[in-house]
Coordinates of C-alpha atoms and ligand atoms in Angstrom, one line a residue:
X1 CA 73.8 141.7 26.1
X2 CA 73.4 138.0 26.8
X3 CA 76.4 136.1 25.4
X4 CA 75.5 133.0 23.5
X5 CA 77.6 129.8 23.5
X6 CA 79.4 130.7 20.2
X7 CA 80.5 134.1 21.5
X8 CA 81.5 132.6 24.8
X9 CA 83.8 130.1 23.2
X10 CA 85.1 132.3 20.4
X11 CA 86.1 135.0 22.7
X12 CA 87.7 132.4 25.0
X13 CA 90.3 133.7 27.4
X14 CA 92.8 134.7 24.9
X15 CA 91.6 138.2 24.8
X16 CA 93.5 140.8 26.9
X17 CA 92.1 141.1 30.4
X18 CA 89.6 143.9 30.8
X19 CA 90.1 146.4 33.5
X20 CA 88.9 145.7 37.0
X21 CA 86.5 148.7 36.7
X22 CA 84.6 146.8 34.0
X23 CA 84.3 143.8 36.2
X24 CA 83.0 146.1 39.0
X25 CA 80.3 147.3 36.7
X26 CA 79.0 143.8 36.2
X27 CA 79.4 142.9 39.8
X28 CA 77.8 146.1 41.1
X29 CA 74.8 145.5 39.0
X30 CA 74.6 142.0 40.4
X31 CA 75.9 142.6 43.9
X32 CA 78.8 140.5 45.1
X33 CA 76.9 139.0 48.0
X34 CA 79.9 137.3 49.6
X35 CA 83.7 137.6 49.1
X36 CA 86.1 140.1 47.8
X37 CA 86.2 140.8 44.1
X38 CA 89.6 142.4 44.5
X39 CA 91.1 139.1 45.4
X40 CA 90.6 137.9 41.8
X41 CA 93.4 138.4 39.2
X42 CA 92.5 140.1 36.0
X43 CA 92.3 136.9 34.0
X44 CA 90.1 135.3 36.6
X45 CA 87.9 138.4 36.6
X46 CA 87.7 138.2 32.9
X47 CA 86.5 134.5 33.1
X48 CA 84.0 135.3 35.8
X49 CA 82.6 138.2 33.9
X50 CA 82.1 136.0 30.8
X51 CA 80.3 133.4 32.8
X52 CA 78.1 136.1 34.4
X53 CA 77.2 137.5 30.9
X54 CA 76.4 134.0 29.7
X55 CA 74.6 132.5 32.7
X56 CA 73.0 135.6 34.1
X57 CA 73.0 134.8 37.8
X58 CA 71.2 137.0 40.4
X59 CA 74.3 137.5 42.6
X60 CA 77.9 136.5 43.0
X61 CA 79.6 134.7 45.9
X62 CA 83.4 134.5 45.8
X63 CA 84.3 131.5 48.0
X64 CA 87.0 132.0 50.7
X65 CA 86.9 128.4 52.0
X66 CA 86.1 129.4 55.5
X67 CA 84.1 127.6 58.2
X68 CA 81.8 130.6 58.4
X69 CA 81.0 130.3 54.7
X70 CA 80.2 126.6 55.2
X71 CA 77.8 127.4 58.0
X72 CA 76.1 130.0 55.7
X73 CA 75.7 127.5 52.9
X74 CA 74.6 124.7 55.1
X75 CA 71.8 127.0 56.5
X76 CA 70.8 127.9 52.9
X77 CA 70.7 124.2 51.8
X78 CA 68.7 123.3 54.9
X79 CA 66.2 126.0 54.0
X80 CA 66.0 124.8 50.4
X81 CA 65.6 121.2 51.5
X82 CA 68.8 120.0 49.7
X83 CA 70.3 118.6 52.9
X84 CA 69.1 117.3 56.2
X85 CA 71.3 117.2 59.3
X86 CA 72.4 113.9 60.8
X87 CA 72.5 114.8 64.5
X88 CA 73.9 111.3 65.4
X89 CA 77.3 112.6 64.1
X90 CA 79.3 115.8 64.2
X91 CA 78.7 118.2 61.3
X92 CA 77.3 115.5 58.9
X93 CA 74.6 116.0 56.3
X94 CA 72.5 114.0 53.9
X95 CA 71.5 115.0 50.4
X96 CA 68.9 113.2 48.4
X97 CA 69.2 113.8 44.7
X98 CA 66.6 113.8 42.0
X99 CA 66.4 110.0 41.2
X100 CA 67.3 110.9 37.6
X101 CA 70.6 112.3 38.7
X102 CA 72.5 109.6 40.5
X103 CA 75.7 108.7 38.6
X104 CA 78.3 109.9 36.0
X105 CA 76.8 110.1 32.5
X106 CA 79.5 108.7 30.3
X107 CA 77.4 108.9 27.2
X108 CA 76.9 112.6 27.6
X109 CA 80.6 113.4 28.3
X110 CA 82.6 114.8 25.4
X111 CA 86.1 116.0 24.5
X112 CA 86.4 118.8 22.0
X113 CA 89.3 118.9 19.6
X114 CA 89.8 120.2 16.1
X115 CA 90.0 116.7 14.7
X116 CA 88.2 113.6 15.9
X117 CA 91.3 111.5 16.0
X118 CA 92.9 113.8 18.6
X119 CA 90.2 112.6 21.0
X120 CA 89.5 109.0 20.0
X121 CA 90.9 106.4 17.6
X122 CA 89.0 106.6 14.3
X123 CA 88.8 103.0 13.0
X124 CA 87.3 101.6 9.9
X125 CA 85.3 99.2 12.0
X126 CA 81.6 100.1 12.2
X127 CA 81.4 99.2 16.0
X128 CA 80.6 102.3 18.0
X129 CA 83.7 103.7 19.9
X130 CA 83.9 103.1 23.6
X131 CA 87.0 105.1 24.4
X132 CA 85.4 108.5 24.8
X133 CA 83.1 110.8 22.8
X134 CA 84.4 113.5 20.5
X135 CA 82.6 116.8 19.8
X136 CA 83.5 119.4 17.2
X137 CA 84.1 123.0 18.1
X138 CA 80.8 124.0 16.3
X139 CA 78.7 121.3 18.1
X140 CA 80.2 122.3 21.5
X141 CA 79.4 125.9 20.9
X142 CA 75.9 124.9 19.8
X143 CA 75.5 122.7 22.9
X144 CA 76.5 125.6 25.2
X145 CA 74.3 128.0 23.3
X146 CA 71.3 125.8 23.7
X147 CA 71.8 125.3 27.4
X148 CA 73.9 127.9 29.3
X149 CA 72.5 131.3 28.4
X150 CA 70.5 132.5 31.3
X151 CA 70.9 129.1 33.1
X152 CA 71.6 130.7 36.5
X153 CA 68.7 133.1 36.4
X154 CA 67.5 133.7 40.0
X155 CA 70.4 131.8 41.4
X156 CA 73.7 132.7 43.1
X157 CA 76.9 132.1 41.0
X158 CA 79.6 130.8 43.3
X159 CA 83.3 131.3 42.3
X160 CA 85.4 128.5 43.7
X161 CA 89.2 128.9 43.5
X162 CA 90.7 125.4 44.1
X163 CA 94.0 123.6 43.9
X164 CA 94.4 120.0 42.8
X165 CA 97.3 118.9 44.9
X166 CA 99.0 120.7 47.8
X167 CA 98.7 124.5 47.3
X168 CA 101.9 125.7 45.6
X169 CA 103.4 122.3 44.8
X170 CA 105.1 122.0 41.4
X171 CA 102.9 119.0 40.8
X172 CA 99.6 120.9 41.5
X173 CA 97.2 122.6 39.2
X174 CA 94.7 125.4 39.9
X175 CA 91.1 125.5 38.8
X176 CA 88.3 128.1 39.1
X177 CA 84.9 126.4 39.3
X178 CA 81.9 128.6 38.6
X179 CA 78.7 126.9 39.8
X180 CA 75.1 127.6 40.8
X181 CA 75.0 124.8 43.3
X182 CA 75.8 125.4 47.0
X183 CA 76.0 121.5 47.4
X184 CA 78.9 121.6 44.8
X185 CA 80.6 124.4 46.8
X186 CA 80.5 122.4 50.0
X187 CA 81.6 119.2 48.3
X188 CA 84.5 121.0 46.5
X189 CA 85.6 122.4 49.8
X190 CA 86.0 118.8 51.0
X191 CA 87.4 117.3 47.8
X192 CA 89.9 120.0 46.9
X193 CA 91.9 122.7 48.6
X194 CA 89.5 125.5 47.9
X195 CA 89.4 129.2 48.9
X196 CA 91.4 132.3 49.4
X197 CA 94.9 130.7 49.7
X198 CA 94.5 129.5 46.1
X199 CA 93.8 133.1 44.8
X200 CA 97.0 134.2 46.6
X201 CA 99.0 131.7 44.5
X202 CA 97.4 133.1 41.4
X203 CA 98.2 136.7 42.6
X204 CA 101.8 135.7 43.1
X205 CA 102.3 135.4 39.4
X206 CA 101.1 131.9 38.6
X207 CA 98.3 133.0 36.3
X208 CA 97.4 129.6 34.8
X209 CA 94.2 127.9 35.8
X210 CA 91.6 125.5 34.4
X211 CA 88.3 127.1 33.6
X212 CA 85.4 125.0 35.0
X213 CA 81.9 126.2 34.4
X214 CA 79.0 124.3 36.0
X215 CA 75.3 124.9 36.1
X216 CA 72.6 122.5 37.3
X217 CA 70.4 124.1 34.7
X218 CA 66.6 124.2 34.3
X219 CA 64.6 121.7 32.2
X220 CA 63.2 123.0 28.9
X221 CA 59.7 122.8 30.5
X222 CA 60.9 125.2 33.2
X223 CA 59.7 122.8 35.9
X224 CA 62.0 121.1 38.3
X225 CA 60.8 117.6 39.3
X226 CA 62.5 118.0 42.7
X227 CA 63.1 121.7 43.6
X228 CA 65.5 120.7 46.4
X229 CA 67.8 119.2 43.8
X230 CA 67.6 121.2 40.6
X231 CA 69.0 119.6 37.5
X232 CA 68.2 119.0 33.8
X233 CA 68.8 115.2 33.2
X234 CA 67.4 115.2 29.7
X235 CA 69.9 117.8 28.5
X236 CA 72.9 117.0 30.8
X237 CA 76.2 117.4 29.0
X238 CA 79.8 117.5 30.2
X239 CA 82.2 119.2 27.8
X240 CA 86.0 119.4 27.9
X241 CA 88.2 121.5 25.6
X242 CA 91.8 120.6 26.3
X243 CA 93.4 123.2 24.0
X244 CA 91.8 125.9 26.2
X245 CA 92.0 124.0 29.5
X246 CA 88.3 124.5 29.7
X247 CA 85.4 122.4 31.1
X248 CA 81.7 123.2 30.8
X249 CA 79.2 121.0 32.6
X250 CA 75.4 121.4 32.5
X251 CA 72.4 119.7 33.9
X252 CA 73.7 117.4 36.7
X253 CA 74.6 118.1 40.3
X254 CA 76.1 114.7 41.0
X255 CA 79.7 113.6 41.7
X256 CA 82.0 113.6 38.8
X257 CA 79.5 115.5 36.7
X258 CA 79.6 118.5 38.9
X259 CA 82.7 118.4 41.2
X260 CA 84.8 119.4 38.3
X261 CA 88.2 119.0 40.0
X262 CA 87.8 115.2 40.1
X263 CA 87.2 113.4 36.8
X264 CA 87.0 116.4 34.5
X265 CA 90.1 118.3 35.6
X266 CA 92.3 115.7 37.4
X267 CA 91.8 113.0 34.8
X268 CA 90.4 114.2 31.4
X269 CA 92.0 117.7 31.2
X270 CA 94.8 116.4 33.5
X271 CA 95.8 113.6 31.2
X272 CA 96.1 116.0 28.3
X273 CA 98.3 118.4 30.4
X274 CA 100.3 115.4 31.6
X275 CA 100.9 114.3 28.0
X276 CA 102.1 117.8 27.1
X277 CA 104.3 118.1 30.1
X278 CA 105.7 114.5 30.2
X279 CA 103.9 113.0 33.2
X280 CA 100.9 110.7 34.0
X281 CA 97.4 111.6 35.4
X282 CA 95.8 108.3 36.3
X283 CA 92.7 106.7 37.9
X284 CA 94.8 105.2 40.8
X285 CA 94.9 104.9 44.5
X286 CA 98.2 105.5 46.3
X287 CA 99.2 103.6 49.4
X288 CA 102.3 103.2 51.5
X289 CA 103.2 99.8 52.9
X290 CA 105.7 99.1 55.6
X291 CA 107.0 95.5 56.1
X292 CA 107.9 93.8 59.4
X293 CA 111.5 95.0 58.9
X294 CA 110.3 98.6 58.9
X295 CA 111.0 99.1 55.2
X296 CA 108.4 101.2 53.3
X297 CA 107.4 101.4 49.7
X298 CA 104.6 103.2 47.9
X299 CA 102.3 101.5 45.4
X300 CA 99.7 102.9 42.9
X301 CA 96.8 100.8 41.7
X302 CA 94.2 101.3 39.0
X303 CA 90.9 99.5 39.3
X304 CA 87.7 100.6 37.6
X305 CA 85.1 102.6 39.6
X306 CA 83.6 100.7 42.5
X307 CA 86.1 97.8 42.5
X308 CA 87.5 98.4 45.9
X309 CA 90.1 101.1 45.5
X310 CA 89.1 102.8 48.7
X311 CA 89.1 99.5 50.6
X312 CA 92.7 98.7 49.4
X313 CA 93.9 102.2 50.1
X314 CA 92.7 101.9 53.7
X315 CA 93.4 98.3 54.2
X316 CA 94.1 96.8 57.7
X317 CA 96.6 94.0 56.9
X318 CA 96.0 90.6 58.4
X319 CA 99.7 89.7 58.0
X320 CA 101.5 90.4 61.3
X321 CA 104.0 93.2 61.2
X322 CA 102.6 94.9 58.1
X323 CA 101.2 98.5 58.0
X324 CA 99.3 100.2 55.3
X325 CA 99.0 104.0 55.1
X326 CA 96.8 105.9 52.7
X327 CA 97.9 108.7 50.3
X328 CA 94.8 108.7 48.1
X329 CA 91.9 106.4 47.0
X330 CA 91.1 107.5 43.4
X331 CA 93.6 109.7 41.5
X332 CA 97.4 109.8 41.1
X333 CA 99.5 112.4 39.3
X334 CA 103.0 110.9 38.7
X335 CA 106.1 112.6 37.4
X336 CA 109.8 111.8 37.4
X337 CA 111.9 114.0 39.6
X338 CA 115.4 115.2 38.6
X339 CA 116.9 111.9 39.8
X340 CA 114.6 109.8 37.6
X341 CA 112.4 108.7 40.5
X342 CA 108.7 108.5 39.7
X343 CA 106.9 110.6 42.4
X344 CA 103.1 110.7 42.9
X345 CA 100.7 113.1 44.6
X346 CA 97.1 112.6 45.3
X347 CA 95.6 115.7 43.8
X348 CA 92.4 115.4 45.9
X349 CA 91.8 116.5 49.5
X350 CA 88.9 114.1 50.4
X351 CA 87.3 110.8 49.6
X352 CA 84.2 110.5 47.5
X353 CA 83.6 106.9 48.3
X354 CA 80.9 104.4 47.4
X355 CA 78.9 103.8 50.7
X356 CA 77.2 100.4 50.2
X357 CA 79.5 97.6 51.2
X358 CA 81.5 99.9 53.5
X359 CA 81.4 98.4 57.0
X360 CA 83.4 97.7 60.1
X361 CA 84.4 94.3 58.7
X362 CA 85.2 95.5 55.1
X363 CA 86.8 98.9 55.8
X364 CA 87.0 99.8 59.5
X365 CA 89.3 102.7 58.7
X366 CA 86.8 104.3 56.4
X367 CA 84.2 103.8 59.2
X368 CA 86.5 105.7 61.5
X369 CA 86.9 108.5 58.9
X370 CA 83.4 109.3 57.7
X371 CA 81.3 110.2 60.7
X372 CA 82.3 113.8 61.0
X373 CA 82.3 116.8 58.6
X374 CA 80.8 114.6 55.9
X375 CA 78.2 115.0 53.2
X376 CA 76.4 111.8 52.4
X377 CA 74.4 111.5 49.2
X378 CA 71.6 109.0 48.5
X379 CA 72.2 106.8 51.5
X380 CA 69.3 105.8 53.8
X381 CA 68.7 107.7 57.1
X382 CA 67.7 106.3 60.5
X383 CA 65.2 107.8 63.0
X384 CA 68.1 108.4 65.5
X385 CA 69.7 110.8 63.1
X386 CA 72.2 108.4 61.5
X387 CA 72.7 106.7 58.1
X388 CA 72.3 103.2 56.8
X389 CA 73.3 101.4 53.6
X390 CA 73.5 97.8 52.4
X391 CA 76.4 96.0 54.0
X392 CA 76.3 98.1 57.2
X393 CA 75.6 96.3 60.5
X394 CA 71.9 95.4 60.6
X395 CA 71.8 95.1 64.4
X396 CA 71.5 98.9 64.7
X397 CA 68.2 98.7 62.8
X398 CA 66.3 96.9 65.6
X399 CA 65.6 100.2 67.5
X400 CA 65.1 102.7 64.6
X401 CA 63.0 103.3 61.6
X402 CA 64.7 103.7 58.2
X403 CA 64.0 106.1 55.4
X404 CA 65.5 105.0 52.1
X405 CA 67.4 107.2 49.6
X406 CA 64.1 108.1 47.9
X407 CA 62.7 109.5 51.2
X408 CA 60.3 106.5 51.7
X409 CA 59.9 104.5 54.8
X410 CA 61.9 101.3 54.4
X411 CA 62.2 97.9 56.1
X412 CA 64.4 94.9 55.5
X413 CA 61.4 93.1 54.0
X414 CA 60.8 95.9 51.5
X415 CA 62.4 93.9 48.6
X416 CA 64.4 97.0 47.5
X417 CA 67.6 98.6 48.5
X418 CA 67.7 101.3 51.2
X419 CA 70.7 103.2 49.7
X420 CA 71.3 103.8 46.1
X421 CA 74.1 101.4 44.9
X422 CA 76.1 104.5 43.8
X423 CA 75.4 106.4 47.1
X424 CA 78.5 108.2 48.5
X425 CA 80.3 109.7 51.4
X426 CA 82.3 112.9 50.8
X427 CA 84.7 113.3 53.6
X428 CA 88.0 115.1 54.4
X429 CA 91.1 112.9 53.7
X430 CA 92.9 114.2 56.8
X431 CA 90.3 112.6 59.0
X432 CA 91.6 109.1 57.9
X433 CA 93.4 107.6 60.9
X434 CA 95.9 106.0 58.6
X435 CA 96.5 109.0 56.3
X436 CA 100.2 108.8 55.3
X437 CA 102.5 111.3 56.9
X438 CA 103.7 112.3 53.4
X439 CA 100.3 112.5 51.8
X440 CA 100.7 116.3 51.4
X441 CA 104.4 116.3 50.6
X442 CA 104.6 118.7 47.7
X443 CA 107.4 116.5 46.2
X444 CA 105.1 113.5 46.1
X445 CA 105.9 109.9 47.2
X446 CA 108.2 107.5 45.3
X447 CA 106.3 104.8 43.4
X448 CA 107.8 101.3 43.4
X449 CA 105.0 99.3 41.9
X450 CA 101.9 99.8 39.8
X451 CA 98.9 97.4 40.0
X452 CA 96.2 97.0 37.4
X453 CA 93.0 95.0 38.3
X454 CA 89.3 94.4 37.9
X455 CA 86.5 92.2 38.8
X456 CA 87.2 89.0 36.9
X457 CA 85.1 86.0 38.1
X458 CA 86.7 83.6 35.7
X459 CA 90.2 82.6 34.5
X460 CA 92.4 85.4 35.8
X461 CA 94.7 84.5 38.7
X462 CA 95.0 86.4 41.9
X463 CA 98.3 88.1 41.0
X464 CA 100.9 88.1 38.3
X465 CA 103.8 90.3 37.3
X466 CA 104.5 91.9 34.0
X467 CA 107.7 90.6 32.3
X468 CA 108.8 94.2 31.5
X469 CA 107.5 97.7 31.1
X470 CA 105.9 97.2 27.6
X471 CA 104.2 94.0 28.9
X472 CA 102.9 96.0 31.8
X473 CA 101.5 98.7 29.4
X474 CA 99.9 95.8 27.5
X475 CA 98.3 94.6 30.8
X476 CA 96.9 98.0 31.4
X477 CA 95.6 98.2 27.9
X478 CA 93.8 94.9 28.1
X479 CA 92.2 95.3 31.4
X480 CA 88.6 94.1 31.7
X481 CA 86.1 94.2 34.6
X482 CA 82.5 93.5 35.5
X483 CA 80.3 96.7 35.1
X484 CA 79.4 98.5 38.4
X485 CA 76.9 101.1 39.5
X486 CA 79.3 104.1 39.3
X487 CA 78.1 105.0 35.8
X488 CA 74.9 104.4 33.9
X489 CA 75.8 100.8 32.8
X490 CA 73.3 98.2 33.9
X491 CA 74.1 94.5 33.4
X492 CA 77.0 92.7 35.0
X493 CA 78.8 92.3 31.7
X494 CA 82.6 92.1 31.5
X495 CA 83.6 95.4 30.0
X496 CA 87.0 96.5 28.6
X497 CA 88.3 99.3 30.9
X498 CA 91.9 99.9 29.9
X499 CA 93.9 101.4 32.7
X500 CA 90.5 101.9 34.5
X501 CA 90.5 105.1 32.4
X502 CA 87.9 104.3 29.7
X503 CA 85.5 107.0 30.9
X504 CA 88.3 109.4 31.7
X505 CA 90.7 109.6 28.7
X506 CA 91.3 113.2 27.6
X507 CA 92.9 112.2 24.3
X508 CA 93.3 109.4 21.8
X509 CA 93.9 106.1 23.6
X510 CA 96.6 105.1 21.0
X511 CA 98.6 108.2 21.8
X512 CA 98.0 107.5 25.5
X513 CA 99.6 104.1 25.1
X514 CA 102.5 105.6 23.3
X515 CA 102.9 108.1 26.1
X516 CA 103.0 105.3 28.7
X517 CA 105.6 103.4 26.7
X518 CA 107.7 106.5 26.5
X519 CA 107.9 106.8 30.3
X520 CA 110.6 104.1 30.2
X521 CA 112.9 106.7 28.5
X522 CA 112.3 109.3 31.2
X523 CA 113.3 107.6 34.4
X524 CA 113.3 104.4 36.5
X525 CA 110.0 102.8 35.8
X526 CA 108.2 100.8 38.6
X527 CA 107.3 97.1 38.3
X528 CA 103.8 96.4 37.0
X529 CA 101.4 93.7 38.4
X530 CA 97.9 92.5 37.6
X531 CA 95.6 91.6 40.5
X532 CA 92.2 90.0 40.7
X533 CA 90.5 89.6 44.1
X534 CA 87.3 88.5 42.6
X535 CA 87.9 85.0 41.0
X536 CA 85.1 82.6 41.7
X537 CA 84.9 78.8 42.0
X538 CA 82.6 76.8 39.7
X539 CA 79.9 77.1 42.5
X540 CA 80.0 80.9 42.4
X541 CA 81.9 81.5 45.6
X542 CA 84.9 83.9 45.9
X543 CA 88.1 81.9 46.0
X544 CA 90.0 84.6 47.9
X545 CA 88.9 86.4 51.1
X546 CA 90.2 89.8 49.9
X547 CA 90.2 92.9 52.1
X548 CA 92.9 92.7 54.8
X549 CA 94.2 89.4 53.3
X550 CA 95.2 91.3 50.2
X551 CA 98.2 92.2 52.3
X552 CA 99.5 88.7 51.4
X553 CA 99.5 89.8 47.7
X554 CA 101.1 93.1 48.6
X555 CA 103.8 91.1 50.6
X556 CA 104.7 89.2 47.5
X557 CA 104.8 92.4 45.4
X558 CA 107.0 94.0 48.1
X559 CA 109.4 91.1 47.9
X560 CA 109.5 91.3 44.1
X561 CA 110.2 95.0 44.3
X562 CA 113.1 94.1 46.7
X563 CA 114.4 91.7 44.0
X564 CA 113.6 88.4 45.7
X565 CA 113.4 85.6 43.1
X566 CA 110.1 84.4 44.4
X567 CA 108.4 83.9 41.0
X568 CA 108.0 81.5 38.2
X569 CA 107.4 82.3 34.6
X570 CA 104.1 81.4 33.0
X571 CA 102.6 82.2 29.6
X572 CA 100.7 85.2 31.0
X573 CA 103.5 86.7 33.2
X574 CA 105.3 86.0 36.4
X575 CA 103.4 84.0 39.1
X576 CA 104.4 83.5 42.7
X577 CA 106.6 80.5 42.9
X578 CA 105.4 77.4 44.8
X579 CA 104.8 78.5 48.4
X580 CA 105.8 82.1 47.8
X581 CA 102.4 83.6 48.6
X582 CA 102.1 83.7 52.3
X583 CA 98.8 81.9 53.2
X584 CA 99.7 80.9 56.7
X585 CA 97.1 81.8 59.3
X586 CA 94.3 82.4 56.7
X587 CA 91.0 81.9 58.5
X588 CA 89.4 79.9 55.7
X589 CA 90.9 77.3 53.5
X590 CA 92.0 78.8 50.2
X591 CA 92.4 76.6 47.2
X592 CA 95.7 78.2 46.0
X593 CA 95.9 75.9 43.0
X594 CA 92.5 77.0 41.7
X595 CA 93.3 80.6 42.4
X596 CA 96.3 80.5 40.1
X597 CA 95.1 77.9 37.6
X598 CA 95.6 78.9 33.9
X599 CA 93.3 77.4 31.3
X600 CA 94.5 77.3 27.7
X601 CA 90.9 77.6 26.5
X602 CA 90.2 80.7 28.7
X603 CA 93.4 82.5 27.6
X604 CA 92.8 81.7 24.0
X605 CA 89.4 83.3 24.2
X606 CA 90.8 86.2 26.2
X607 CA 93.5 86.9 23.7
X608 CA 91.0 86.7 20.9
X609 CA 88.7 89.1 22.7
X610 CA 91.6 91.5 23.3
X611 CA 92.7 91.3 19.6
X612 CA 89.2 92.0 18.4
X613 CA 88.9 94.9 20.9
X614 CA 92.2 96.4 19.8
X615 CA 91.2 96.0 16.1
X616 CA 87.7 97.5 16.5
X617 CA 88.5 100.2 19.1
X618 CA 92.2 101.2 18.6
X619 CA 92.9 100.1 15.0
X620 CA 96.1 101.6 13.5
X621 CA 96.6 103.8 16.5
X622 CA 97.8 100.8 18.6
X623 CA 101.5 101.2 19.1
X624 CA 103.6 98.4 17.6
X625 CA 105.2 97.4 21.0
X626 CA 101.7 96.8 22.4
X627 CA 100.6 94.8 19.4
X628 CA 103.9 92.8 19.7
X629 CA 103.0 92.0 23.3
X630 CA 99.7 90.6 22.2
X631 CA 101.4 88.4 19.5
X632 CA 103.9 87.1 22.0
X633 CA 101.1 86.3 24.5
X634 CA 99.2 84.4 21.8
X635 CA 102.3 82.4 20.9
X636 CA 102.9 81.5 24.5
X637 CA 99.3 80.6 25.1
X638 CA 99.3 78.4 22.0
X639 CA 102.1 76.3 23.5
X640 CA 100.2 75.8 26.8
Ligands
OXD1 C1 84.5 107.7 41.2 C2 84.3 106.9 39.9 O1 83.5 108.4 41.6 O2 85.3 106.4 39.5 O3 85.6 107.8 41.7 O4 83.2 106.8 39.4
MN2 MN1 87.1 106.8 40.6

């Protein structure tokens, strides 16, 4: 019998595991085309079996994570036209997606809880909520019932056991992703620790895992616009049910919509687990920085998608004697250890970076990382078997022809971009030449400072420090940034993106703020800073060179962590004191005064805007200490 969505959810995984024999019945009828069904624990078998009954695949493939398996899947995708080889590099591939499936779809992403207020603040204001989308149990069941039954007909169902974080670390979590996309399997094998070793951990008695069901689906018409990239953009939906540690994603094969370890598990479900267990799951890079005296600290930084997290995480400092090493570029899981030290792991195993803008001058380390064992998506290709995107050295184009991300011949005069603005490289983290020696330390690395930031062309200085933890939490809550291409937003509007988590909260933002405030009672909290590399002058030019020169900002932060009194109070927080920011040797003249200028008018508007936002979006859920920080800021700005 075909399970419908209602039965799928109602039966959940709370039922006693059925015997292995039962599973064999299903699998025999289907044929396990690859892998060993015996390696699955009873609860995993139960989950796989339910997914089989619901989605009705043709065959099953249990992923072992091996190189042979990758070769098999690459050959299959080549045959299906999903990828083409890039012979200029070693083991690199290019996928071109259906042009309707190119980014995360925030408007179609839902969290399912009993009550709406468990997911989002419910405010009396009529303004539509922007802090996530709630779905009821009934509607989630209906959404599954309308899409998933039979969705894998004719396809192979892949079972991917994966670990977010080093396999076996007390900070790591296990997931089982079921998917009908070999592209997703290959990407998950890069982005997570996937395969047999994860099943061994489950066999050893740790039976908990996050259930991740993904299907690229089939349009209601039955016709795929691009058979090499099956998807169902009209009916795409990404569902999360934190109470069951469960994710169901339908209709998209792209990035965070389909690689379910990343945004769905590590952030949305992850933040709910973190709240329950007393830690933090955040949209943050982690880097180690060593000063000229050989002292090293670790820093975590939250910037909205496509605001330069990968560039900062792999920065080549221009300040002599400084060294930056990369722990992760997108997600940090942070937990206090028994001594009260906040320790972080990068739960990922690879980088899923935005390609355009990545070049030898902006991020040479990324360029040294990505040209082997990498899956590129929606970049342009060159006739010598290479890739191209906006920002890459144009000199290489003189001797080749270029095919754009849509598969059309392209030239520099074409008047359109060659690579999609959200095109990506998906590459193993251990290929990064400056990967931190402790990046896989199961204990995590100690975090001394947390940075918040965004693209703020006006009014916001290069760097300032929070006065205390509650003020830092307020800075995270009031973060704003220009929209980018990582999601479906179009115009370059300044959007609120608190903690860079707006698309990724797994529960009510008010409760999230209370959780952040409570960290102060759990251990020694790091210092918090706000940075803005993107301030512009009146004539529209960036005031700060950014990239490697951001080491100058990290140098000031380092010295503040060390307790140096190199700051002055200002109405918005602590600024570097006169001369404290090291600007010596900067190639271009930088107008430091303009970079740090504070305008009463701007900050009055900014505080008003934050106040309206809190009122409309957070309402009564705003914790009092955060509201008090806003009041204090307003009072200080009034006296400017
Ligand atoms: C990402 C994102 O892909 O934040 O990392 O969109
Ligand atoms: Mn991200």
